[in-house]
Amino acid sequence: MRKLAVVFFLLWFAVESQSQTLSPEVKAFVKVDAPVVALTHVRVIDGTGAAAREDQTIILRQGKIESVSDAASANVSKDAQVLDLHGYTVIPGLVGMHDHMFYPMGNAVFGEMAYSFPRLYLAGGVTTIRTTGGLEPYTDLELKKQIDKGKTPGPKMHVTGPYLEGPGTFAVQMHQLSGPDDATKTVNFWLDQGVDNFKAYMFITPDELGAAVAAAHKRGAKVTGHLCSIGFREAADLGIDDLEHGLFVDTEFSPDKKPGKCPEDSENPKLMAQLDVKSGPLHETILYLVQHHVAVTSTLPVFEMGSFAGRPTLEKRVLDALSPDARSALLWNRVRSSDSSRLKQRYGGDVSPWPAAFQKELEFEYAFSKAGGLLLAGLDPTGMGGVIAGFGDQREVELLVEAGFTPVEAIHIATYNGAQFLGDLDRTGTIAAGKQADLVVIKGDPSKKIEDIENVETVFKDGVGYDSAKLIDSVRGHVGTN
Ligand SMILES: [Zn+2]
């Protein structure tokens, strides 16, 4: 009897020591929480780019991956909680590299979705994010603390400082830098506050970008950019680490481009569609970025939402997550974007030039990656309001497959590559013994049918399994409000 009591106490202690930091608010979403968990008979896509392996067993112990092996030879200890996952696939937690916390409220004002977005990211299988531009960086930093302490559900966060923007911005929530000294001061101030990366924005001057990069690099932080006043090759010369969005925002091919200035037509889909990834100036840019170790972040969902009449398919789960106001704004925007009289007025014909430009972006990203470039994956919420946390990250992986990557390559880009860029690869980004147990349990086989990536059932973060459906349910009608 006493022996049994001791065993019981040890078990209780082990369970309690692992979950004691989780608040009741977080515990409400926990489906699996045991010191040892065995995911048996599951298909594993490990994130390295290797082919899917059938009938594997993954053992999680104290929040980490202990082993991955053939189910037949796996040594499942008696104390393990066993999940039989026949018919399921496990992939590493996604690493979302353009995963903001804000939502457009109209008239170029953005509201922080500090309640709904962290839940949706986690529910969608995203266990690590980079915020990639913050409009409320203090909120993002506090949110990160709350998530890390187990007080609120959400992904691990790399918080980006406030946008490094120059004069002339459209966004009233962005500080406009007054010169390179201000850029240096701003970077140092926000590094002191706890951010670990920065994003330069459209109107930043070359001097300011150079100063920001130098200040960030001095303290081990990285800088990405959604640029306009500076072309991609010039940004590479200034030492930038990453470029957001790809070709859509590279102004260096624009005939009106003047040094340090954003050209009138900052996005030129007709010109873009004419560029060739295999030869000429665009090909040279690809090679230049690869040589200079500049990454590119793919954000295809936001461009798909803006480029195609009728695409993407409006999903019920997205509409359900939106507040009534946000839902009607999205539906109105969708109707307007495919209105033929509006197309005629804007482009002089019935055909939008954007689908051809989107196709070119797919070609560019594929060519960049195949040339040895580090391609990262994000969603960029929210376009016209329909690209939202978690669901958009899954759509990004599907669109990478449309670009020509195999499903396993697309998953590699959305997991391993992001972790590598963030310096997290020793802890996450692949399924391997010794790493943190950040894993997504998916019904079906995304290695054959990438759309199965939408069938997330359980998301493990540090070995704790969260109920995806419950998280999604908890924010029904909240997106667009909080
Ligand atoms: Zn963005």
PDB file of N, CA, C and O in Angstrom, residues 9-22 32-38 58-67 77 79-81 156 427 432-439 460-465:
ATOM      1  N   PHE A   9       2.446   9.207  -5.682  1.00  0.00           N
ATOM      2  CA  PHE A   9       2.971  10.534  -5.407  1.00  0.00           C
ATOM      3  C   PHE A   9       3.956  10.958  -6.503  1.00  0.00           C
ATOM      4  O   PHE A   9       3.925  12.081  -6.993  1.00  0.00           O
ATOM      5  N   LEU A  10       4.829  10.009  -6.894  1.00  0.00           N
ATOM      6  CA  LEU A  10       5.834  10.324  -7.920  1.00  0.00           C
ATOM      7  C   LEU A  10       5.156  10.695  -9.229  1.00  0.00           C
ATOM      8  O   LEU A  10       5.543  11.652  -9.892  1.00  0.00           O
ATOM      9  N   LEU A  11       4.127   9.930  -9.573  1.00  0.00           N
ATOM     10  CA  LEU A  11       3.388  10.207 -10.808  1.00  0.00           C
ATOM     11  C   LEU A  11       2.733  11.588 -10.732  1.00  0.00           C
ATOM     12  O   LEU A  11       2.843  12.392 -11.640  1.00  0.00           O
ATOM     13  N   TRP A  12       2.105  11.818  -9.582  1.00  0.00           N
ATOM     14  CA  TRP A  12       1.427  13.093  -9.372  1.00  0.00           C
ATOM     15  C   TRP A  12       2.435  14.234  -9.463  1.00  0.00           C
ATOM     16  O   TRP A  12       2.214  15.241 -10.122  1.00  0.00           O
ATOM     17  N   PHE A  13       3.602  13.992  -8.817  1.00  0.00           N
ATOM     18  CA  PHE A  13       4.623  15.035  -8.796  1.00  0.00           C
ATOM     19  C   PHE A  13       5.117  15.329 -10.216  1.00  0.00           C
ATOM     20  O   PHE A  13       5.269  16.472 -10.612  1.00  0.00           O
ATOM     21  N   ALA A  14       5.322  14.227 -10.975  1.00  0.00           N
ATOM     22  CA  ALA A  14       5.838  14.405 -12.336  1.00  0.00           C
ATOM     23  C   ALA A  14       4.839  15.179 -13.189  1.00  0.00           C
ATOM     24  O   ALA A  14       5.199  16.098 -13.923  1.00  0.00           O
ATOM     25  N   VAL A  15       3.571  14.813 -13.075  1.00  0.00           N
ATOM     26  CA  VAL A  15       2.542  15.491 -13.848  1.00  0.00           C
ATOM     27  C   VAL A  15       2.463  16.960 -13.415  1.00  0.00           C
ATOM     28  O   VAL A  15       2.456  17.872 -14.217  1.00  0.00           O
ATOM     29  N   GLU A  16       2.450  17.124 -12.084  1.00  0.00           N
ATOM     30  CA  GLU A  16       2.270  18.462 -11.536  1.00  0.00           C
ATOM     31  C   GLU A  16       3.461  19.353 -11.883  1.00  0.00           C
ATOM     32  O   GLU A  16       3.288  20.514 -12.231  1.00  0.00           O
ATOM     33  N   SER A  17       4.674  18.783 -11.834  1.00  0.00           N
ATOM     34  CA  SER A  17       5.847  19.627 -12.071  1.00  0.00           C
ATOM     35  C   SER A  17       5.888  20.093 -13.513  1.00  0.00           C
ATOM     36  O   SER A  17       6.447  21.119 -13.814  1.00  0.00           O
ATOM     37  N   GLN A  18       5.247  19.309 -14.406  1.00  0.00           N
ATOM     38  CA  GLN A  18       5.267  19.722 -15.794  1.00  0.00           C
ATOM     39  C   GLN A  18       4.181  20.749 -16.092  1.00  0.00           C
ATOM     40  O   GLN A  18       4.379  21.650 -16.886  1.00  0.00           O
ATOM     41  N   SER A  19       3.035  20.586 -15.446  1.00  0.00           N
ATOM     42  CA  SER A  19       1.917  21.426 -15.824  1.00  0.00           C
ATOM     43  C   SER A  19       1.657  22.545 -14.831  1.00  0.00           C
ATOM     44  O   SER A  19       0.767  23.347 -15.033  1.00  0.00           O
ATOM     45  N   GLN A  20       2.437  22.608 -13.760  1.00  0.00           N
ATOM     46  CA  GLN A  20       2.114  23.570 -12.709  1.00  0.00           C
ATOM     47  C   GLN A  20       2.154  25.003 -13.217  1.00  0.00           C
ATOM     48  O   GLN A  20       1.481  25.865 -12.661  1.00  0.00           O
ATOM     49  N   THR A  21       2.935  25.246 -14.257  1.00  0.00           N
ATOM     50  CA  THR A  21       3.050  26.622 -14.721  1.00  0.00           C
ATOM     51  C   THR A  21       1.875  27.021 -15.610  1.00  0.00           C
ATOM     52  O   THR A  21       1.722  28.187 -15.906  1.00  0.00           O
ATOM     53  N   LEU A  22       1.077  26.061 -16.041  1.00  0.00           N
ATOM     54  CA  LEU A  22      -0.043  26.409 -16.922  1.00  0.00           C
ATOM     55  C   LEU A  22      -1.226  26.916 -16.103  1.00  0.00           C
ATOM     56  O   LEU A  22      -1.661  26.279 -15.154  1.00  0.00           O
ATOM     57  N   VAL A  32      -3.441  16.660 -24.039  1.00  0.00           N
ATOM     58  CA  VAL A  32      -2.457  15.651 -23.631  1.00  0.00           C
ATOM     59  C   VAL A  32      -1.390  16.329 -22.788  1.00  0.00           C
ATOM     60  O   VAL A  32      -0.767  17.296 -23.239  1.00  0.00           O
ATOM     61  N   ASP A  33      -1.239  15.848 -21.554  1.00  0.00           N
ATOM     62  CA  ASP A  33      -0.173  16.387 -20.703  1.00  0.00           C
ATOM     63  C   ASP A  33       0.267  15.293 -19.745  1.00  0.00           C
ATOM     64  O   ASP A  33      -0.356  15.070 -18.718  1.00  0.00           O
ATOM     65  N   ALA A  34       1.317  14.601 -20.127  1.00  0.00           N
ATOM     66  CA  ALA A  34       1.854  13.521 -19.296  1.00  0.00           C
ATOM     67  C   ALA A  34       3.373  13.596 -19.394  1.00  0.00           C
ATOM     68  O   ALA A  34       3.897  14.101 -20.375  1.00  0.00           O
ATOM     69  N   PRO A  35       4.048  13.101 -18.373  1.00  0.00           N
ATOM     70  CA  PRO A  35       5.523  13.160 -18.415  1.00  0.00           C
ATOM     71  C   PRO A  35       6.095  12.418 -19.623  1.00  0.00           C
ATOM     72  O   PRO A  35       7.079  12.844 -20.196  1.00  0.00           O
ATOM     73  N   VAL A  36       5.453  11.307 -19.979  1.00  0.00           N
ATOM     74  CA  VAL A  36       5.916  10.541 -21.137  1.00  0.00           C
ATOM     75  C   VAL A  36       4.724  10.281 -22.057  1.00  0.00           C
ATOM     76  O   VAL A  36       3.685   9.810 -21.611  1.00  0.00           O
ATOM     77  N   VAL A  37       4.893  10.630 -23.321  1.00  0.00           N
ATOM     78  CA  VAL A  37       3.830  10.424 -24.299  1.00  0.00           C
ATOM     79  C   VAL A  37       4.408   9.634 -25.466  1.00  0.00           C
ATOM     80  O   VAL A  37       5.513   9.940 -25.935  1.00  0.00           O
ATOM     81  N   ALA A  38       3.682   8.614 -25.918  1.00  0.00           N
ATOM     82  CA  ALA A  38       4.122   7.855 -27.092  1.00  0.00           C
ATOM     83  C   ALA A  38       3.121   8.069 -28.221  1.00  0.00           C
ATOM     84  O   ALA A  38       1.934   7.770 -28.068  1.00  0.00           O
ATOM     85  N   ILE A  58       7.016   8.007 -31.913  1.00  0.00           N
ATOM     86  CA  ILE A  58       7.772   9.125 -31.338  1.00  0.00           C
ATOM     87  C   ILE A  58       7.514   9.127 -29.841  1.00  0.00           C
ATOM     88  O   ILE A  58       6.362   9.096 -29.405  1.00  0.00           O
ATOM     89  N   ILE A  59       8.579   9.137 -29.058  1.00  0.00           N
ATOM     90  CA  ILE A  59       8.431   9.212 -27.595  1.00  0.00           C
ATOM     91  C   ILE A  59       8.782  10.634 -27.141  1.00  0.00           C
ATOM     92  O   ILE A  59       9.863  11.154 -27.479  1.00  0.00           O
ATOM     93  N   LEU A  60       7.870  11.235 -26.414  1.00  0.00           N
ATOM     94  CA  LEU A  60       8.104  12.550 -25.829  1.00  0.00           C
ATOM     95  C   LEU A  60       8.317  12.364 -24.329  1.00  0.00           C
ATOM     96  O   LEU A  60       7.545  11.653 -23.685  1.00  0.00           O
ATOM     97  N   ARG A  61       9.350  12.971 -23.796  1.00  0.00           N
ATOM     98  CA  ARG A  61       9.579  12.877 -22.344  1.00  0.00           C
ATOM     99  C   ARG A  61       9.924  14.254 -21.793  1.00  0.00           C
ATOM    100  O   ARG A  61      10.821  14.914 -22.281  1.00  0.00           O
ATOM    101  N   GLN A  62       9.182  14.650 -20.795  1.00  0.00           N
ATOM    102  CA  GLN A  62       9.409  15.930 -20.107  1.00  0.00           C
ATOM    103  C   GLN A  62       9.552  17.091 -21.099  1.00  0.00           C
ATOM    104  O   GLN A  62      10.443  17.921 -20.996  1.00  0.00           O
ATOM    105  N   GLY A  63       8.665  17.094 -22.087  1.00  0.00           N
ATOM    106  CA  GLY A  63       8.635  18.237 -23.008  1.00  0.00           C
ATOM    107  C   GLY A  63       9.568  18.142 -24.191  1.00  0.00           C
ATOM    108  O   GLY A  63       9.559  19.012 -25.056  1.00  0.00           O
ATOM    109  N   LYS A  64      10.393  17.086 -24.222  1.00  0.00           N
ATOM    110  CA  LYS A  64      11.337  16.939 -25.341  1.00  0.00           C
ATOM    111  C   LYS A  64      11.084  15.648 -26.113  1.00  0.00           C
ATOM    112  O   LYS A  64      10.462  14.722 -25.596  1.00  0.00           O
ATOM    113  N   ILE A  65      11.614  15.627 -27.327  1.00  0.00           N
ATOM    114  CA  ILE A  65      11.535  14.403 -28.122  1.00  0.00           C
ATOM    115  C   ILE A  65      12.655  13.480 -27.653  1.00  0.00           C
ATOM    116  O   ILE A  65      13.828  13.860 -27.696  1.00  0.00           O
ATOM    117  N   GLU A  66      12.248  12.290 -27.182  1.00  0.00           N
ATOM    118  CA  GLU A  66      13.278  11.358 -26.709  1.00  0.00           C
ATOM    119  C   GLU A  66      13.768  10.463 -27.832  1.00  0.00           C
ATOM    120  O   GLU A  66      14.958  10.208 -27.959  1.00  0.00           O
ATOM    121  N   SER A  67      12.829   9.998 -28.661  1.00  0.00           N
ATOM    122  CA  SER A  67      13.250   9.104 -29.749  1.00  0.00           C
ATOM    123  C   SER A  67      12.214   9.087 -30.854  1.00  0.00           C
ATOM    124  O   SER A  67      11.042   9.389 -30.633  1.00  0.00           O
ATOM    125  N   SER A  77       7.679   2.720 -22.867  1.00  0.00           N
ATOM    126  CA  SER A  77       7.693   2.368 -21.445  1.00  0.00           C
ATOM    127  C   SER A  77       6.264   2.328 -20.896  1.00  0.00           C
ATOM    128  O   SER A  77       5.347   2.934 -21.456  1.00  0.00           O
ATOM    129  N   ASP A  79       4.905   3.625 -18.354  1.00  0.00           N
ATOM    130  CA  ASP A  79       4.318   4.860 -17.809  1.00  0.00           C
ATOM    131  C   ASP A  79       3.872   5.841 -18.908  1.00  0.00           C
ATOM    132  O   ASP A  79       3.328   6.900 -18.605  1.00  0.00           O
ATOM    133  N   ALA A  80       4.095   5.468 -20.168  1.00  0.00           N
ATOM    134  CA  ALA A  80       3.775   6.410 -21.246  1.00  0.00           C
ATOM    135  C   ALA A  80       2.273   6.494 -21.507  1.00  0.00           C
ATOM    136  O   ALA A  80       1.564   5.482 -21.463  1.00  0.00           O
ATOM    137  N   GLN A  81       1.808   7.700 -21.791  1.00  0.00           N
ATOM    138  CA  GLN A  81       0.449   7.839 -22.322  1.00  0.00           C
ATOM    139  C   GLN A  81       0.547   7.572 -23.825  1.00  0.00           C
ATOM    140  O   GLN A  81       1.287   8.246 -24.546  1.00  0.00           O
ATOM    141  N   LYS A 156       5.468  30.251 -29.372  1.00  0.00           N
ATOM    142  CA  LYS A 156       6.701  30.923 -28.951  1.00  0.00           C
ATOM    143  C   LYS A 156       6.900  32.122 -29.866  1.00  0.00           C
ATOM    144  O   LYS A 156       6.673  32.013 -31.076  1.00  0.00           O
ATOM    145  N   ARG A 427      16.803  23.618 -31.181  1.00  0.00           N
ATOM    146  CA  ARG A 427      15.690  23.359 -30.269  1.00  0.00           C
ATOM    147  C   ARG A 427      14.400  22.931 -30.979  1.00  0.00           C
ATOM    148  O   ARG A 427      13.579  22.237 -30.417  1.00  0.00           O
ATOM    149  N   ALA A 432      13.379  15.457 -34.153  1.00  0.00           N
ATOM    150  CA  ALA A 432      14.603  14.702 -33.892  1.00  0.00           C
ATOM    151  C   ALA A 432      14.801  14.586 -32.388  1.00  0.00           C
ATOM    152  O   ALA A 432      14.393  15.478 -31.631  1.00  0.00           O
ATOM    153  N   ALA A 433      15.438  13.505 -31.973  1.00  0.00           N
ATOM    154  CA  ALA A 433      15.691  13.280 -30.547  1.00  0.00           C
ATOM    155  C   ALA A 433      16.469  14.452 -29.966  1.00  0.00           C
ATOM    156  O   ALA A 433      17.403  14.966 -30.588  1.00  0.00           O
ATOM    157  N   GLY A 434      16.054  14.896 -28.795  1.00  0.00           N
ATOM    158  CA  GLY A 434      16.745  15.980 -28.097  1.00  0.00           C
ATOM    159  C   GLY A 434      16.097  17.338 -28.284  1.00  0.00           C
ATOM    160  O   GLY A 434      16.359  18.256 -27.517  1.00  0.00           O
ATOM    161  N   LYS A 435      15.260  17.463 -29.322  1.00  0.00           N
ATOM    162  CA  LYS A 435      14.616  18.766 -29.558  1.00  0.00           C
ATOM    163  C   LYS A 435      13.375  18.925 -28.686  1.00  0.00           C
ATOM    164  O   LYS A 435      12.812  17.951 -28.182  1.00  0.00           O
ATOM    165  N   GLN A 436      12.935  20.145 -28.541  1.00  0.00           N
ATOM    166  CA  GLN A 436      11.675  20.401 -27.855  1.00  0.00           C
ATOM    167  C   GLN A 436      10.553  19.724 -28.626  1.00  0.00           C
ATOM    168  O   GLN A 436      10.573  19.716 -29.859  1.00  0.00           O
ATOM    169  N   ALA A 437       9.586  19.224 -27.907  1.00  0.00           N
ATOM    170  CA  ALA A 437       8.488  18.509 -28.575  1.00  0.00           C
ATOM    171  C   ALA A 437       7.463  19.512 -29.095  1.00  0.00           C
ATOM    172  O   ALA A 437       6.419  19.731 -28.486  1.00  0.00           O
ATOM    173  N   ASP A 438       7.802  20.149 -30.207  1.00  0.00           N
ATOM    174  CA  ASP A 438       6.897  21.058 -30.916  1.00  0.00           C
ATOM    175  C   ASP A 438       6.452  20.325 -32.183  1.00  0.00           C
ATOM    176  O   ASP A 438       7.203  20.251 -33.166  1.00  0.00           O
ATOM    177  N   LEU A 439       5.254  19.769 -32.164  1.00  0.00           N
ATOM    178  CA  LEU A 439       4.803  18.865 -33.225  1.00  0.00           C
ATOM    179  C   LEU A 439       3.338  19.097 -33.546  1.00  0.00           C
ATOM    180  O   LEU A 439       2.573  19.495 -32.674  1.00  0.00           O
ATOM    181  N   PHE A 460       1.401  19.966 -30.285  1.00  0.00           N
ATOM    182  CA  PHE A 460       2.266  19.856 -29.116  1.00  0.00           C
ATOM    183  C   PHE A 460       3.241  21.022 -29.090  1.00  0.00           C
ATOM    184  O   PHE A 460       3.912  21.304 -30.086  1.00  0.00           O
ATOM    185  N   LYS A 461       3.287  21.698 -27.959  1.00  0.00           N
ATOM    186  CA  LYS A 461       4.320  22.720 -27.730  1.00  0.00           C
ATOM    187  C   LYS A 461       5.018  22.344 -26.444  1.00  0.00           C
ATOM    188  O   LYS A 461       4.351  22.205 -25.415  1.00  0.00           O
ATOM    189  N   ASP A 462       6.322  22.125 -26.508  1.00  0.00           N
ATOM    190  CA  ASP A 462       7.084  21.635 -25.354  1.00  0.00           C
ATOM    191  C   ASP A 462       6.417  20.418 -24.714  1.00  0.00           C
ATOM    192  O   ASP A 462       6.333  20.313 -23.483  1.00  0.00           O
ATOM    193  N   GLY A 463       5.906  19.543 -25.557  1.00  0.00           N
ATOM    194  CA  GLY A 463       5.380  18.265 -25.068  1.00  0.00           C
ATOM    195  C   GLY A 463       3.948  18.305 -24.560  1.00  0.00           C
ATOM    196  O   GLY A 463       3.385  17.273 -24.231  1.00  0.00           O
ATOM    197  N   VAL A 464       3.357  19.489 -24.478  1.00  0.00           N
ATOM    198  CA  VAL A 464       1.956  19.601 -24.049  1.00  0.00           C
ATOM    199  C   VAL A 464       1.083  19.656 -25.297  1.00  0.00           C
ATOM    200  O   VAL A 464       1.322  20.465 -26.193  1.00  0.00           O
ATOM    201  N   GLY A 465       0.078  18.786 -25.360  1.00  0.00           N
ATOM    202  CA  GLY A 465      -0.765  18.709 -26.552  1.00  0.00           C
ATOM    203  C   GLY A 465      -2.013  19.577 -26.415  1.00  0.00           C
ATOM    204  O   GLY A 465      -2.819  19.383 -25.500  1.00  0.00           O
TER     205      GLY A 465
END
